[in-house]
Each structure stands twice: as C-alpha cells, then as structure tokens.
N, CA and C atoms as an extended XYZ file, in Angstrom:
144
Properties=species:S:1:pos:R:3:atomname:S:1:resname:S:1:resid:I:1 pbc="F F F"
N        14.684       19.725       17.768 N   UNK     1
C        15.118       18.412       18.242 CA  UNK     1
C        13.920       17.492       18.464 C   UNK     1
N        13.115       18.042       18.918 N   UNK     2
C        11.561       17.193       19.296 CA  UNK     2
C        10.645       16.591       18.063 C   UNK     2
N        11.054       17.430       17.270 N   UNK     3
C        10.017       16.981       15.786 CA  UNK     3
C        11.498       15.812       15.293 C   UNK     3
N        12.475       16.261       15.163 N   UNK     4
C        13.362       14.994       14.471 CA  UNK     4
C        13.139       13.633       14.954 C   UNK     4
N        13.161       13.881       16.629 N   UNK     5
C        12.826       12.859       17.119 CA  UNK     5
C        11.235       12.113       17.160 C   UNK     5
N        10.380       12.880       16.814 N   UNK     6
C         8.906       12.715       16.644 CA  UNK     6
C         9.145       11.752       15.124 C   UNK     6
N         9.549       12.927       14.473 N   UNK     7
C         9.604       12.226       12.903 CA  UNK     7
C        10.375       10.959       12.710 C   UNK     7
N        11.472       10.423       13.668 N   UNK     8
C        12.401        9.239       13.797 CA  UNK     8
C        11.660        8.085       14.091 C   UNK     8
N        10.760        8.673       15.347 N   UNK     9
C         9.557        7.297       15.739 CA  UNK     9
C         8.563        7.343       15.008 C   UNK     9
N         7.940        8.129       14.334 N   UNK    10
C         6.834        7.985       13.259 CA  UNK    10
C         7.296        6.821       12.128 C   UNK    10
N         8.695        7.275       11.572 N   UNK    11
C         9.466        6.058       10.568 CA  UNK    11
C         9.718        4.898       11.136 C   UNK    11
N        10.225        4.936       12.461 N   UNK    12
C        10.451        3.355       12.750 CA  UNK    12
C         8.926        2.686       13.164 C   UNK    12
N         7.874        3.309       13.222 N   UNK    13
C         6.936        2.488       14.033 CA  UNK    13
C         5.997        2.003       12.281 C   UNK    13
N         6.188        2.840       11.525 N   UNK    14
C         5.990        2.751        9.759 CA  UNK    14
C         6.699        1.361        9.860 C   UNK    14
N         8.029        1.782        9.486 N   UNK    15
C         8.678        0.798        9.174 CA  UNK    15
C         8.652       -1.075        9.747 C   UNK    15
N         8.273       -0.903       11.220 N   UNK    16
C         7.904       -2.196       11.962 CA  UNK    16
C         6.446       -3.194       11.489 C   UNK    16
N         5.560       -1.871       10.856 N   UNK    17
C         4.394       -2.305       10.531 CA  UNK    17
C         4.527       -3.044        9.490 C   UNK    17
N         5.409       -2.518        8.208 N   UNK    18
C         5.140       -3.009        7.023 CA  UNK    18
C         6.457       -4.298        7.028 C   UNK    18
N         7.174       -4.884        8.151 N   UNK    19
C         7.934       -5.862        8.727 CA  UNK    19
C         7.152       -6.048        8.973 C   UNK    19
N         6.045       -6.543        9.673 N   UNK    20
C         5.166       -7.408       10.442 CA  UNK    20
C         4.294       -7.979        9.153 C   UNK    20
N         4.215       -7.056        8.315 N   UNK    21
C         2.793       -7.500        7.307 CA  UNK    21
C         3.553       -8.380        6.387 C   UNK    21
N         4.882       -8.263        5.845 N   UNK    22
C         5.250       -8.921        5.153 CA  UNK    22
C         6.186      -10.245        5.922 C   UNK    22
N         6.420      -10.078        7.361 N   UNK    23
C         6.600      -11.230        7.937 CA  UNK    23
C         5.786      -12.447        7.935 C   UNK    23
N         3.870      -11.395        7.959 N   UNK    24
C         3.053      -12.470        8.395 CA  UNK    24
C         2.460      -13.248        6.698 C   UNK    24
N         2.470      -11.978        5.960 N   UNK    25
C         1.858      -12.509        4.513 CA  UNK    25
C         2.795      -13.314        3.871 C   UNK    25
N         4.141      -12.913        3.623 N   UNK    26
C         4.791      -13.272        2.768 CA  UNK    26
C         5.544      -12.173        1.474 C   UNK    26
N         5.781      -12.499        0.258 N   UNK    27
C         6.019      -11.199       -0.358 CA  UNK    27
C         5.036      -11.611       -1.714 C   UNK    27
N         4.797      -12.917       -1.513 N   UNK    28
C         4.007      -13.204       -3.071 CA  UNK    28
C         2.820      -13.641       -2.843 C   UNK    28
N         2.180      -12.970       -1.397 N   UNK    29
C         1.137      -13.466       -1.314 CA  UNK    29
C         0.240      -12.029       -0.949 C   UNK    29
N         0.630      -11.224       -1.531 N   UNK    30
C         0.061      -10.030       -1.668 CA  UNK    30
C        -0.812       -9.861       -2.512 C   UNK    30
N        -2.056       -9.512       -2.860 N   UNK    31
C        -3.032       -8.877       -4.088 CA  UNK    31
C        -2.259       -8.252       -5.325 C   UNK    31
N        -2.343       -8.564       -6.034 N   UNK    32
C        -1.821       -7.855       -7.300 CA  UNK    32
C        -2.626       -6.566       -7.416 C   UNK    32
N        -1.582       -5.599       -8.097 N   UNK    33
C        -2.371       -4.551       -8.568 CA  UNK    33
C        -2.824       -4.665       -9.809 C   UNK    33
N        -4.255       -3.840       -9.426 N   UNK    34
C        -4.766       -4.356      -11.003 CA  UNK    34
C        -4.082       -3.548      -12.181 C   UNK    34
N        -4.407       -4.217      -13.343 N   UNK    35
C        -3.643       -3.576      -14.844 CA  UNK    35
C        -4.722       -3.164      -15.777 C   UNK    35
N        -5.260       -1.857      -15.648 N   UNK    36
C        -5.852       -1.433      -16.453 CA  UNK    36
C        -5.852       -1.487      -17.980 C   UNK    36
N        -4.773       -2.014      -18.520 N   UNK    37
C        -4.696       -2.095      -19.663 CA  UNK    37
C        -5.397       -3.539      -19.986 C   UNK    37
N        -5.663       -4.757      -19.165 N   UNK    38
C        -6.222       -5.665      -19.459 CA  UNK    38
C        -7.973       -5.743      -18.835 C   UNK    38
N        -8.095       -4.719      -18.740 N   UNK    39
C        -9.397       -4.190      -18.383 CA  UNK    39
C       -10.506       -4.306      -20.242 C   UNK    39
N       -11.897       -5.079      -20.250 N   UNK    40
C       -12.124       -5.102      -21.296 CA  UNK    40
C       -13.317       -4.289      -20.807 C   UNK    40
N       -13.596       -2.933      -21.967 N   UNK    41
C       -14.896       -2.456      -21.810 CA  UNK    41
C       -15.953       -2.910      -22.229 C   UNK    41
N       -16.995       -2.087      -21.358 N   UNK    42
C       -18.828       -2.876      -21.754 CA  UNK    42
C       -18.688       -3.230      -23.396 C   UNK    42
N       -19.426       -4.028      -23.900 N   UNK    43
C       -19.883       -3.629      -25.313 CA  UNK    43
C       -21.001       -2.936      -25.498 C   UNK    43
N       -21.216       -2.284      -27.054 N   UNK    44
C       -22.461       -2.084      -26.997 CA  UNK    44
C       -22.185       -0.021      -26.527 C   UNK    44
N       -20.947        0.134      -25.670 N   UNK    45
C       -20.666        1.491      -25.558 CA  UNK    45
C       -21.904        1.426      -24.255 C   UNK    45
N       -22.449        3.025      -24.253 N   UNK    46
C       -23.199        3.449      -23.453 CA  UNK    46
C       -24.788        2.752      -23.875 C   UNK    46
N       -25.657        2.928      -22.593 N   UNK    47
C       -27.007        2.461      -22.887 CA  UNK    47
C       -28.216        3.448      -22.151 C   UNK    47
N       -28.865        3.726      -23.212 N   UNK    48
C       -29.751        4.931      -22.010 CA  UNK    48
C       -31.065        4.559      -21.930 C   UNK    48
C-alpha cells in the first residue's frame, strides 16, 4: 500500500512539473529536437 501510494505522488508531483513548464513556456516555444538527418558533415573527411 505504501509504495502505490509513494508511486501515486511521485506521478502527480511529475505530472504538476511538466504543467507548470508548459504553462509557463508555452507548447511552441520549446527547442526543437535536432534532426540528424539535416546534419552536414566536415568536408575533406578526416584530417591528421
């Protein structure tokens, strides 16, 4: 009973945080994740 209830407030106090962050940021004012696929490598390859 003690861990359900441990584990119940662990989720709601989660859950309040990431309400607060997107209360205070917004939802489109978050960092994008970057896209490795538009990632351009060095030229030239390696250099020693």
């Amino acid at each position: 009973m003690d861990r359900i209830f441990l584990a119940t407030m662990v989720s709601a106090v989660l859950l309040l945080i990431v309400a607060a962050d997107l209360l205070v940021n917004g939802l489109g004012l978050q960092q994008p994740l970057l896209n490795l696929a538009s990632v351009v490598p060095a030229p030239g390859g390696l250099v020693r």
